[in-house]
Coordinates of C-alpha atoms and ligand atoms in Angstrom, one line a residue:
Chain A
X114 CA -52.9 9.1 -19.1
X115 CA -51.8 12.2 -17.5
X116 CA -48.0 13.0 -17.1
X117 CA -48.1 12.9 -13.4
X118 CA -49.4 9.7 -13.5
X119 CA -46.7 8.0 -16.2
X120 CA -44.3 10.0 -13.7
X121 CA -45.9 8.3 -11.0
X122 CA -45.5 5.2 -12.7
X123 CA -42.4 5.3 -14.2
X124 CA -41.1 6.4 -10.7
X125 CA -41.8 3.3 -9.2
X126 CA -40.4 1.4 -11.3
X127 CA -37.1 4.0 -11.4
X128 CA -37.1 2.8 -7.0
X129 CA -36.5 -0.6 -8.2
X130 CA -33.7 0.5 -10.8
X131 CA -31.9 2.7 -7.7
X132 CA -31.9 -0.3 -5.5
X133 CA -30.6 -2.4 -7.7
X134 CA -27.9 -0.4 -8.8
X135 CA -26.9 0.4 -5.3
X136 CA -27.3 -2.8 -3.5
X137 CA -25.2 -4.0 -6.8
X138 CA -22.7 -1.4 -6.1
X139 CA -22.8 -2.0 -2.1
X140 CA -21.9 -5.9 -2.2
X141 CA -19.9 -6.1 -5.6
X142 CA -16.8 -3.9 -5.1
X143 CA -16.1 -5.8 -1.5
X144 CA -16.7 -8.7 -3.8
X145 CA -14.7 -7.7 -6.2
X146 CA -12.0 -7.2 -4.3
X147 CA -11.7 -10.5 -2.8
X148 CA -12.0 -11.7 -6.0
X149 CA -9.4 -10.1 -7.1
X150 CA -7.4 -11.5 -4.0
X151 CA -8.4 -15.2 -5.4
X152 CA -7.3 -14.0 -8.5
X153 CA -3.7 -13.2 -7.4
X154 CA -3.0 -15.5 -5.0
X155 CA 0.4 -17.1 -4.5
X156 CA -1.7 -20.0 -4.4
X157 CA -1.8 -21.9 -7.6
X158 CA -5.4 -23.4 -8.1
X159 CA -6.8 -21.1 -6.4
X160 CA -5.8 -18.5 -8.6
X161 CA -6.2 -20.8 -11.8
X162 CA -10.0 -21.4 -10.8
X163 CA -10.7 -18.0 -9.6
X164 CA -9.3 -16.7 -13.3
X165 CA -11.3 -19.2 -14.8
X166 CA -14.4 -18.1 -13.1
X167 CA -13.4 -14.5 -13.9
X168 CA -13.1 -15.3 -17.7
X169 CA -16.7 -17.5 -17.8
X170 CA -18.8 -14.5 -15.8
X171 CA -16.6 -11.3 -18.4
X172 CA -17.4 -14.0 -21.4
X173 CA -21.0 -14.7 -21.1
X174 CA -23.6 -12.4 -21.8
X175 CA -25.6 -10.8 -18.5
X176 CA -28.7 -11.4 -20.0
X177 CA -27.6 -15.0 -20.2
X178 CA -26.4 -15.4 -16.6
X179 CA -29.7 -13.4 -15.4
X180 CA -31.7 -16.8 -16.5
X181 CA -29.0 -19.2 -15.3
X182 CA -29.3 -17.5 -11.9
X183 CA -33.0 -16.8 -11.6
X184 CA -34.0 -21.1 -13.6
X185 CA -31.2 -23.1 -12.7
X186 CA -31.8 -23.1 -8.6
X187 CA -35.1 -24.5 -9.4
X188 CA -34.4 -27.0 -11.7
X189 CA -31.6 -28.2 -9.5
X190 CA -34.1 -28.4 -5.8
X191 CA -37.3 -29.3 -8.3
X192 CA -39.1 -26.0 -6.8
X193 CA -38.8 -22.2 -8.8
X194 CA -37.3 -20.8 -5.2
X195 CA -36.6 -17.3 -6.5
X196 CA -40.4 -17.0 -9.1
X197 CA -42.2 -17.7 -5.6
X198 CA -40.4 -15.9 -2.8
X199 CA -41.6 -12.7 -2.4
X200 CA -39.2 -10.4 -4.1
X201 CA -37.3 -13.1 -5.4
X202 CA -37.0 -12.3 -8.9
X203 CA -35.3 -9.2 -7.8
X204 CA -33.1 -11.1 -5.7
X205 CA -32.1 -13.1 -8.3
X206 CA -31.2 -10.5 -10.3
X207 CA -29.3 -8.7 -7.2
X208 CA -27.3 -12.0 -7.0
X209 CA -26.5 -12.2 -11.1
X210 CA -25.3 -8.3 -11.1
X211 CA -23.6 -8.9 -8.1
X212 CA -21.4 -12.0 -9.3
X213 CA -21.0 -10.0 -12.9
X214 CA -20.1 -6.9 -11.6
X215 CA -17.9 -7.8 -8.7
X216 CA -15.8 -9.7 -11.8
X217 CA -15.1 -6.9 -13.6
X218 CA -14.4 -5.0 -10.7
X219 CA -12.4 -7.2 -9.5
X220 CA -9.9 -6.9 -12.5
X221 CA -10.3 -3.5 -12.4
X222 CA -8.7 -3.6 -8.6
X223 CA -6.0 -6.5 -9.7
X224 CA -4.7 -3.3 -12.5
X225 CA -4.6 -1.0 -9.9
X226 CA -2.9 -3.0 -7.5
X227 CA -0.4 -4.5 -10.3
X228 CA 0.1 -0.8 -10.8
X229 CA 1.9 0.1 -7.6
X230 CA 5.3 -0.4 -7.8
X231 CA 7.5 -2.9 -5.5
X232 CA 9.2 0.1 -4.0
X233 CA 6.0 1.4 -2.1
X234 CA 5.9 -2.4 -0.5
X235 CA 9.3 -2.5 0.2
X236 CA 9.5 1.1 2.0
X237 CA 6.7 0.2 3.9
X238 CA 8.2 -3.3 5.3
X239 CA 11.3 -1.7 6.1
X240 CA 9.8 0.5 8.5
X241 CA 8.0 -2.4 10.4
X242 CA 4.6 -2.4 8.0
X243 CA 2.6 -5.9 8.7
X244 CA 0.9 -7.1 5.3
X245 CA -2.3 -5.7 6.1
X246 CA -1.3 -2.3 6.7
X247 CA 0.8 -2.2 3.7
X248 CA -2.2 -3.1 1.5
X249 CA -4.8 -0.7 3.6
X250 CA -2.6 2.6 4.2
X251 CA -0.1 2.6 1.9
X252 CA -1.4 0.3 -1.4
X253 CA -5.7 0.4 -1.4
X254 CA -5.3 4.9 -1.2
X255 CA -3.2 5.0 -4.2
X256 CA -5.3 2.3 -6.2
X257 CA -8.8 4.0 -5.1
X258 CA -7.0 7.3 -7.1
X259 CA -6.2 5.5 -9.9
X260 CA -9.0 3.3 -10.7
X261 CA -11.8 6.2 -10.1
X262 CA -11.8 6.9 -14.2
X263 CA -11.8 2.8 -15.0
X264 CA -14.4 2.1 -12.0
X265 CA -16.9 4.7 -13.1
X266 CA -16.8 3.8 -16.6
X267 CA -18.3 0.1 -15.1
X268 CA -20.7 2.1 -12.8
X269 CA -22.4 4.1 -15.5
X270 CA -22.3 1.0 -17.4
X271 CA -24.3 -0.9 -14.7
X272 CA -27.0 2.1 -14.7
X273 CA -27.7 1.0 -17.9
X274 CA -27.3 -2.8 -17.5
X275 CA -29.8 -2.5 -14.6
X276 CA -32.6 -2.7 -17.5
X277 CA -31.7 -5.7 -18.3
X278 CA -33.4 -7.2 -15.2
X279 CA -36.8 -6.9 -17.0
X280 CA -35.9 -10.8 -18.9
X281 CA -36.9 -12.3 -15.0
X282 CA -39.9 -10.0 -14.9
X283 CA -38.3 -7.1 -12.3
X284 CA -40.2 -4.2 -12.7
X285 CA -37.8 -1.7 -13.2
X286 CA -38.5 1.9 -14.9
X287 CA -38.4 0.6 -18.9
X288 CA -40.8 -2.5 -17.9
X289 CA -43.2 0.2 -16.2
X290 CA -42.9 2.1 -19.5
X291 CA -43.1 -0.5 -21.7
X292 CA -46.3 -1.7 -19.8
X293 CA -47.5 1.6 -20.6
X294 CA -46.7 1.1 -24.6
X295 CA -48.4 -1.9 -25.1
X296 CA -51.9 -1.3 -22.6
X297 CA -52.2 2.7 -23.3
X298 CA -50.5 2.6 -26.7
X299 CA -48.2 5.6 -25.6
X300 CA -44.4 5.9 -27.0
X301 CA -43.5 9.3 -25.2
X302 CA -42.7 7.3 -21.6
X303 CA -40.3 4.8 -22.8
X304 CA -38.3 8.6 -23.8
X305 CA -39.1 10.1 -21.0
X306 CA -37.5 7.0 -18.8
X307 CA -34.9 7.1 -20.8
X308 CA -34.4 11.1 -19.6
X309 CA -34.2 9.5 -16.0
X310 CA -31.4 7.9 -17.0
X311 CA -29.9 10.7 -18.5
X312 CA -30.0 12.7 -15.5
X313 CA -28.8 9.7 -13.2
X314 CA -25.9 9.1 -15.2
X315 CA -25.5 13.0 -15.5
X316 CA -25.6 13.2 -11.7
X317 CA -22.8 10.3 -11.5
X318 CA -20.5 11.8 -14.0
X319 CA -20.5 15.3 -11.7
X320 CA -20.1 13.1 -8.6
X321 CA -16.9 10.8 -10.1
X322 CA -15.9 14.1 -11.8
X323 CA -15.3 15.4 -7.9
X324 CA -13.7 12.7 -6.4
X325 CA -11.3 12.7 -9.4
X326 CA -10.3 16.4 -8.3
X327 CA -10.6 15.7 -4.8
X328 CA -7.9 12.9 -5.4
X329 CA -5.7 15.3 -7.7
X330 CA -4.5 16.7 -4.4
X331 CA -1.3 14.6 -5.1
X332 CA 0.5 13.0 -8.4
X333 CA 2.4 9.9 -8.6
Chain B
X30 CA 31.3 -5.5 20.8
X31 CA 30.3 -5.2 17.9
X32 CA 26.7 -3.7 17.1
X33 CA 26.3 -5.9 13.9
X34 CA 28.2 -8.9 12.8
X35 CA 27.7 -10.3 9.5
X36 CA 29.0 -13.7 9.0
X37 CA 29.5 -15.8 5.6
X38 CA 26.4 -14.3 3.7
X39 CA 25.7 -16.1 0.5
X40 CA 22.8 -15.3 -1.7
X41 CA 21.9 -17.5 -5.2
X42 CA 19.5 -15.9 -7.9
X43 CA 18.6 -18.6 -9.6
X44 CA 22.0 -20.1 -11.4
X45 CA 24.0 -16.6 -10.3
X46 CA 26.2 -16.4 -7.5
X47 CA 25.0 -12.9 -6.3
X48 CA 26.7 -13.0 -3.0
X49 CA 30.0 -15.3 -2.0
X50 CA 30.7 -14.8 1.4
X51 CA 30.0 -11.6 2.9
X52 CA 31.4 -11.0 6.4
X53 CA 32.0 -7.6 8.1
X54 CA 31.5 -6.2 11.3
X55 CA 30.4 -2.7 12.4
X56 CA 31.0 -0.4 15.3
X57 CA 28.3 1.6 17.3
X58 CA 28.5 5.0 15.6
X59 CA 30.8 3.7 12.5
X60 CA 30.1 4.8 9.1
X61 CA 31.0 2.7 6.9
X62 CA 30.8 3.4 2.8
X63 CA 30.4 0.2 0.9
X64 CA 32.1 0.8 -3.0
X65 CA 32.1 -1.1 -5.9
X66 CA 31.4 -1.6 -9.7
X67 CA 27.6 -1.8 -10.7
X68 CA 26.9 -5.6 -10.5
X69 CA 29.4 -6.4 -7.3
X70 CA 26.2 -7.0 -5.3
X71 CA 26.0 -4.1 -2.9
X72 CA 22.2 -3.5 -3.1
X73 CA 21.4 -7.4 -2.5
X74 CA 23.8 -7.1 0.4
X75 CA 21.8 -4.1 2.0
X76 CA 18.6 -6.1 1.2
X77 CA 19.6 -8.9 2.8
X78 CA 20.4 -7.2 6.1
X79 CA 16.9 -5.4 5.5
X80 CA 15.7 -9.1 4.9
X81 CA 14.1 -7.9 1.6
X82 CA 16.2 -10.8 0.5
X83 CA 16.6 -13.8 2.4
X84 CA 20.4 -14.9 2.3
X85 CA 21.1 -18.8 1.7
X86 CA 23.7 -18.6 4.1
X87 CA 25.8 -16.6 6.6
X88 CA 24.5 -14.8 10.2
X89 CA 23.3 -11.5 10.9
X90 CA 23.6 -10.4 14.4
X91 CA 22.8 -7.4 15.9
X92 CA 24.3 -6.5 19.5
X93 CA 25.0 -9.8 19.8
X94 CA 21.8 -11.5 19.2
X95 CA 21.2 -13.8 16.0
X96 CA 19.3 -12.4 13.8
X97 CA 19.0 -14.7 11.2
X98 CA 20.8 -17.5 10.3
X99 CA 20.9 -18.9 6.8
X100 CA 21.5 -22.5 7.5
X101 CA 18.5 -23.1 10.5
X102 CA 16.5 -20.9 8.1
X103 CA 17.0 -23.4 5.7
X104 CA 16.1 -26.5 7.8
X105 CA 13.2 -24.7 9.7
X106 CA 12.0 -24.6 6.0
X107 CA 11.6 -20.3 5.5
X108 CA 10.3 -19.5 9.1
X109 CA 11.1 -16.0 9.1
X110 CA 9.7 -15.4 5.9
X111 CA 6.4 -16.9 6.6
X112 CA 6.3 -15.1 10.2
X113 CA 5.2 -11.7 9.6
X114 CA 5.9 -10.5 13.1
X115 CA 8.7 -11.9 13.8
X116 CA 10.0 -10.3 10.7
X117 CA 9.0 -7.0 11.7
X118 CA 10.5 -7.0 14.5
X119 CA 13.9 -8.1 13.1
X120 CA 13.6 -5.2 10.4
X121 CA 13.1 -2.5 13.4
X122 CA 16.6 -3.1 13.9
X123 CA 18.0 -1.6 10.5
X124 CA 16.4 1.1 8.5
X125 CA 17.0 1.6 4.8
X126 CA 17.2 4.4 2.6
X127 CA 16.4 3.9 -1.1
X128 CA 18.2 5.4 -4.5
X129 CA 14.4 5.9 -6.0
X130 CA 13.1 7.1 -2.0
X131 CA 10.1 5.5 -2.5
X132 CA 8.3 8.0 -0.4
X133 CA 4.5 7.3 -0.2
X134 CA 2.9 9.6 -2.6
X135 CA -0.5 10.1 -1.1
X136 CA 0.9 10.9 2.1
X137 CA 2.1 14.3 3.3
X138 CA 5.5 14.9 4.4
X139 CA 4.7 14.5 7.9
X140 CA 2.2 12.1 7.6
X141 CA 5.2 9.9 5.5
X142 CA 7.0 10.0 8.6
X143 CA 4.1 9.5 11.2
X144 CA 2.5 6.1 9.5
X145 CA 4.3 3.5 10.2
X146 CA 4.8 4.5 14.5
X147 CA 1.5 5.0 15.1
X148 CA 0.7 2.1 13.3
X149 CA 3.3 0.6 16.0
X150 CA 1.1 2.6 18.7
X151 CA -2.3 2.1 16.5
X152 CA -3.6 -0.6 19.6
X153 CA -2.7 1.8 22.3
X154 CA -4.7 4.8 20.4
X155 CA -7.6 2.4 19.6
X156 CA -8.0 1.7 23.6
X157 CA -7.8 5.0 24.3
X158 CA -10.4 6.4 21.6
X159 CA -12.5 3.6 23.4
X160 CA -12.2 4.8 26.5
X161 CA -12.5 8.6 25.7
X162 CA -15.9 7.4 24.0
X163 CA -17.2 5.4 26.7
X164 CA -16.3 8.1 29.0
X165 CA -18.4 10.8 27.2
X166 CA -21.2 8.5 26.7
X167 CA -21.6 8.3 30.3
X168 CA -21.0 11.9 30.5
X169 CA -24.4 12.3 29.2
X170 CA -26.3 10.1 31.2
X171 CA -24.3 11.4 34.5
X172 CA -27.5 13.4 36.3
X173 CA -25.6 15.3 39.3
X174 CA -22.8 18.0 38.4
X175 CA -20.7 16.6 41.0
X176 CA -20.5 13.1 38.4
X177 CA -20.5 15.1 36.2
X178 CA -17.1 16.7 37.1
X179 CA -15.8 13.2 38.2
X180 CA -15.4 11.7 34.7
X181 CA -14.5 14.9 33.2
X182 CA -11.2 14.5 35.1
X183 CA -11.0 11.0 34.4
X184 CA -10.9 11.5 31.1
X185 CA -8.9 14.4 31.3
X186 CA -6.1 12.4 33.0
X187 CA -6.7 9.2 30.7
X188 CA -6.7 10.9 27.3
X189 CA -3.6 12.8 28.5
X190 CA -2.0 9.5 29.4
X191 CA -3.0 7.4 26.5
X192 CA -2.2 10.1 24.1
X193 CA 0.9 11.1 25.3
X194 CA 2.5 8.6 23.1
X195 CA 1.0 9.9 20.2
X196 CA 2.1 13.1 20.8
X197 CA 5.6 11.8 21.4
X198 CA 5.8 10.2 17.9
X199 CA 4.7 13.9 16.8
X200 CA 6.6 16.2 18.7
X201 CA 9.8 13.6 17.5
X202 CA 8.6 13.8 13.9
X203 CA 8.9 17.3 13.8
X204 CA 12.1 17.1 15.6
X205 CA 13.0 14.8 13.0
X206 CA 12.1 17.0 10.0
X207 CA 14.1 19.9 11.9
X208 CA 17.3 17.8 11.3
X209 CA 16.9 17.1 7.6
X210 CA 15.7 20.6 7.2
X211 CA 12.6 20.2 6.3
X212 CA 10.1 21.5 8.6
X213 CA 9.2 24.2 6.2
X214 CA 7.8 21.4 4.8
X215 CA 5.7 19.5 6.8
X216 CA 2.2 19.9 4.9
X217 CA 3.5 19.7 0.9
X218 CA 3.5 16.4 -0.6
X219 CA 6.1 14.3 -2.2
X220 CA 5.4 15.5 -5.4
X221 CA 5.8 18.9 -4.7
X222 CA 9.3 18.4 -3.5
X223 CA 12.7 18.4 -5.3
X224 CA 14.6 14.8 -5.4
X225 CA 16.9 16.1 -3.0
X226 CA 14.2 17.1 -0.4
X227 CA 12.6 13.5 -0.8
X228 CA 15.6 11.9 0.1
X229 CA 16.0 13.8 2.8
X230 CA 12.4 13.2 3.7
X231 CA 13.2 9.1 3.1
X232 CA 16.2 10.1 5.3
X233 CA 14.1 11.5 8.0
X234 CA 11.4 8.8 7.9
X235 CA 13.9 6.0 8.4
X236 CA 15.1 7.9 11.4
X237 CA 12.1 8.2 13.1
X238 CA 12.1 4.5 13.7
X239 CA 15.2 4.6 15.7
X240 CA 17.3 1.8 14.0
X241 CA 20.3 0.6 15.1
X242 CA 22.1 0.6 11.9
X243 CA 20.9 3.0 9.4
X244 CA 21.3 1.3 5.4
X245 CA 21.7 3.6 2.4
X246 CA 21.7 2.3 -1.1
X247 CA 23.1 5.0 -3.4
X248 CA 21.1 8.0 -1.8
X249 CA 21.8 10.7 -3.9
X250 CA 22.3 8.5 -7.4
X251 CA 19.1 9.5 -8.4
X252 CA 19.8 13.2 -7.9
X253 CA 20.8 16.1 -10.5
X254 CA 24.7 16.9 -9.0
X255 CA 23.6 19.9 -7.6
X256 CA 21.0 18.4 -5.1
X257 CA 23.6 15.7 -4.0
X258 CA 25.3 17.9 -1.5
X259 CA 21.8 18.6 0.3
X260 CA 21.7 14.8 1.1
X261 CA 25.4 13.9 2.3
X262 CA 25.4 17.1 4.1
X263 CA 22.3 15.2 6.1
X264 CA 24.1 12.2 5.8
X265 CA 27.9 14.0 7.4
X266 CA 25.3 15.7 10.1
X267 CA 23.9 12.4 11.4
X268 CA 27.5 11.2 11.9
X269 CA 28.1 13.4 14.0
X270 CA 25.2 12.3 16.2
X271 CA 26.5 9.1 16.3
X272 CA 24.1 7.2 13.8
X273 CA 25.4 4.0 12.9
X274 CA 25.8 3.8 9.2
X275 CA 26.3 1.6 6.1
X276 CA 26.6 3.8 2.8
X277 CA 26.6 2.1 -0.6
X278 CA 27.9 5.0 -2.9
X279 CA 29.5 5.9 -5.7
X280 CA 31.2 9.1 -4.1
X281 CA 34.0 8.7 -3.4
X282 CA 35.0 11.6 -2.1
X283 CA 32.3 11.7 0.2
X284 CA 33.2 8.0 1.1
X285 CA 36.8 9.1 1.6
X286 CA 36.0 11.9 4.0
X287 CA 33.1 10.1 6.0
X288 CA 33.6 7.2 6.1
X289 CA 35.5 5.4 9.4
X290 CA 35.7 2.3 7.0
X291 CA 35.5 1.7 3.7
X292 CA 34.5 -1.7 1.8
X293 CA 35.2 -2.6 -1.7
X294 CA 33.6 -5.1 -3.6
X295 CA 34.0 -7.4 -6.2
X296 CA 31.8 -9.9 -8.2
X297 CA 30.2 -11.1 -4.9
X298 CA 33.3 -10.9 -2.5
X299 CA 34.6 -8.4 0.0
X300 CA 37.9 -7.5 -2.0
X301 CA 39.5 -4.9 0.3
X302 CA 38.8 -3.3 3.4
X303 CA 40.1 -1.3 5.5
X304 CA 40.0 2.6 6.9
X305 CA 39.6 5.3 3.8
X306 CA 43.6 5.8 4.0
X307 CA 44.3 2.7 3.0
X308 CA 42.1 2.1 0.8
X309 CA 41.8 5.2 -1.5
X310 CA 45.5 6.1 -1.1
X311 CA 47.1 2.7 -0.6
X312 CA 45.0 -0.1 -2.1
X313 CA 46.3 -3.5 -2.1
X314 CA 44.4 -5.4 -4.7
X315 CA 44.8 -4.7 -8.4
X316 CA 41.1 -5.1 -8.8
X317 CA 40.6 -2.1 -6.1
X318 CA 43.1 -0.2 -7.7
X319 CA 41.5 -0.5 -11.2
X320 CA 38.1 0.5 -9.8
X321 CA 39.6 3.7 -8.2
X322 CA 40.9 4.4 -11.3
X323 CA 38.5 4.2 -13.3
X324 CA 36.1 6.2 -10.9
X325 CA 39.1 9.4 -11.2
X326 CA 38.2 9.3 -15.0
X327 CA 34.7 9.5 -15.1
Ligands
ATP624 N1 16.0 -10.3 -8.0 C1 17.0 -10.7 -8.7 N2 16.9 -11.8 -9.5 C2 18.0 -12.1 -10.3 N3 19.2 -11.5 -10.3 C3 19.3 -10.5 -9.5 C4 18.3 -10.0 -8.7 N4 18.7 -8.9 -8.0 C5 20.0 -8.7 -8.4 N5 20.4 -9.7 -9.3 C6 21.7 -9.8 -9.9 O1 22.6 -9.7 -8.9 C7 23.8 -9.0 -9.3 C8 24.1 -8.0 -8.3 O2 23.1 -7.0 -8.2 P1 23.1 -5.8 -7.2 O3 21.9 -5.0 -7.5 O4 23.3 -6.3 -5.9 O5 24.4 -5.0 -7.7 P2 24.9 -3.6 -7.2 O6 26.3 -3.8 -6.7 O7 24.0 -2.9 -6.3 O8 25.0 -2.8 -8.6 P3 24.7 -1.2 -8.9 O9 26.0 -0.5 -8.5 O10 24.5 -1.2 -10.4 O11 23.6 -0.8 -8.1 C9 23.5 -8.5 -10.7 O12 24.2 -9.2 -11.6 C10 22.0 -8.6 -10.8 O13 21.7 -8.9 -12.1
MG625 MG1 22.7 -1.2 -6.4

């Protein structure tokens, strides 16, 4: 097998990773921050079953939530929904990475947010501030700033996790090189996939590395 | 009359009896310095009139109307705390200036000053983006020139209109930083600023509000003693344009030459009161007299 045609290959597989990671980040940090809302509510069991749900989703193992996700619809409506919809195994990953990620995001934001001191809220009501422009113009700016170094941590974590999606049979780029392995007997495209990932996480760390300056325009 | 009445204000944390019975009035253009030993309850007093704290008992009233008034408070079980605009409104009518100045860090100078009124204005700007994007949307559609020249005058006159009350708030912001000096200033950011410029930024951004009675809590106790005399030289300036003012401080010879009226308190009561003669040369009460005392030593 010619290298163009592993690239081709692997590439294809490397579409499905991308998606994956981005619809994952596009939906879980909204998510997340609700979450986080539930999970600081004024509102007693709210908050208690929110933290609970929170502690479960950080406790478990992915992988683990991956097959309760993709198995546990079926069982429950006697029919595998997500094995025969068309792309359903990768939206039941989607979902699982969603839920896990928008959890640890979500106590990313609630350290941010715990972060800002009473002060900012109370200048802000003084001069007339309603509760939603307090948290959108005066509270989310200053948490964005300092949860960039926490938050990208999680996101070039979640490159990585993305390969996990492989246990429900989602062809991402280490299933397309593994499929190589075991029918051509080849070991070099399991490295070179992992070289993609290398230069993904490479581009990610430049990209966070300018935000984080463009935010340095102020200190606290 | 009096532009704010305070009436038997009595605030509880908890077990402690913060606040025993506050009642004071104030004039239209009246400074008055509130005084007092670190625990009397001066800061909870200026939070309740900011209603950062909501007093168990006692009336506010501000030219004449009711603000707020522990006791229904109490029955209508917390209204005003629950009703957000409501509240807001009530807060427009008293601004307040804090020891820390708790300016908004991410937030130019101006922009500090600018957020919250056109927020206020934010519905009014929204309409008028609206209407300046509909406008040029048919602009490009309109075939003959003579359309064509119809809505650019339209929106000519309507952006002018709508906008001219965000240009107001601007043009006043800037007149605003010209008072406390700082217009020089404008583009830097908090943390680029000396403590005594952000206070008088803090100073400026409560202004822009227009309040009816302006609150300071300790303004310049957070300051090295050279950068105090930046800030009460604001403070002395709006005076003399007639800002209504309530000053907790421990300067007393600031409060002696500013103030129209001084207030001393005590362990949660108003202990003497009176104009800064009496008070600081004559005081009645021992417990005054201690205090002043003790303040000469330091
Ligand atoms: N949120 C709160 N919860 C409980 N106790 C409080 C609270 N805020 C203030 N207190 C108590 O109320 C009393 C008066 O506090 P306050 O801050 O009003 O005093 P102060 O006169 O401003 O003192 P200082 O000169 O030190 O600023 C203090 O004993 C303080 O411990
Ligand atoms: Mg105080």
């Amino acid at each position: 097998m010619s290298f163009i045609e592993v690239t081709k290959q692997l590439l294809s597989g490397f579409g499905t990773t991308c998606l994956l990671f981005i619809l994952t980040i596009l939906f879980a940090l909204p998510l997340g921050l609700i979450i986080c809302f539930g999970s600081t509510t004024r509102f007693k069991p709210l908050r208690y079953v929110t933290r609970a749900f929170v502690w479960i989703i950080r406790g478990t193992p992915l992988m683990l939530q991956l097959f309760v996700v993709f198995y546990v619809p079926g069982m429950l409506f006697d029919s595998p929904i997500f094995a025969t919809l068309e792309n359903g195994r990768f939206i039941a990953a989607l979902i699982a990475f969603v839920i896990n990620y928008a959890c640890y995001f979500s106590e990313i934001f609630r350290g941010g947010i715990e972060s800002i001191s009473k002060g900012q809220y109370e200048a802000a009501a003084v001069l007339g501030m309603s509760k939603g422009q307090t948290f959108f113009h005066v509270v989310l700016p200053q948490v964005i700033k300092r949860i960039i170094p926490p938050m990208s941590n999680e996101i070039i974590t979640l490159v990585k996790d993305t390969s996990l999606a492989r246990v429900i049979s989602v062809i991402d780029i280490i299933f397309a090189a593994e499929t190589i392995l075991s029918l051509k007997a080849l070991m070099w495209p399991l490295f070179y996939a992992g070289a993609f990932y290398l230069v993904f996480n490479g581009v990610l760390t430049l990209l966070f590395g300018y935000v984080e300056r463009k935010l340095n325009y102020y200190k606290v | 009359m009096a532009i704010l009445e305070v009436k038997g204000i009595k605030k509880n944390f908890g077990q402690t009896e913060v606040l025993k019975g506050i009642g004071f009035s104030v004039e239209k253009g009246e400074v008055v310095a509130i005084i007092g030993s670190s625990g009397s309850g001066k800061t909870t007093l200026l939070r309740c009139l900011n209603f950062l704290e909501f007093a168990d008992e006692g009336t506010i009233s501000v030219n004449g109307e009711v603000l707020y008034d522990g006791a229904s408070e109490r029955q209508a079980k917390k209204k005003l705390k629950n009703s957000d605009k409501q509240l807001r409104r009530k807060r427009l009518h008293f601004g307040l200036v804090f020891q820390s100045f708790n300016l908004f860090p991410h937030k130019s100078v101006m922009d500090n000053l600018l957020l919250a009124p056109t927020l206020q204005f934010k519905k009014e700007v929204r309409q008028a983006k609206r209407a300046e994007r509909a406008a040029k949307a048919k602009l490009k559609k309109a075939k003959t020139e003579e359309e064509k020249q119809a809505i650019e005058l339209e929106l000519k006159e309507k952006t002018s209109l709508d906008y001219s009350c965000l240009a107001e708030i601007k043009e006043k912001a800037a007149a605003t930083l010209e008072r406390v000096g700082l217009l020089d200033k404008k583009n830097s950011y908090p943390c680029e600023l000396s403590g005594g410029q952000q206070q008088r930024v803090a100073i400026a951004r409560a202004l822009i509000m227009n309040p009816d009675i302006l609150c300071f809590d300790e303004p310049t106790s957070a300051l090295d003693p050279e950068l105090t005399g930046e800030v009460l030289k604001v403070i002395r300036e709006l005076k003399n344009t007639d800002t209504t003012m309530i000053v907790v401080t421990h300067e007393m010879e600031f409060a002696e030459d500013v103030a129209d009226k001084v207030i001393f308190m005590a362990n949660g009561v108003i202990e003497e009161e009176g104009n800064p003669e009496e008070v600081f040369k004559r005081p009645k009460s021992e417990k005054t007299k201690s205090f002043l005392a003790s303040r000469k030593n330091v």
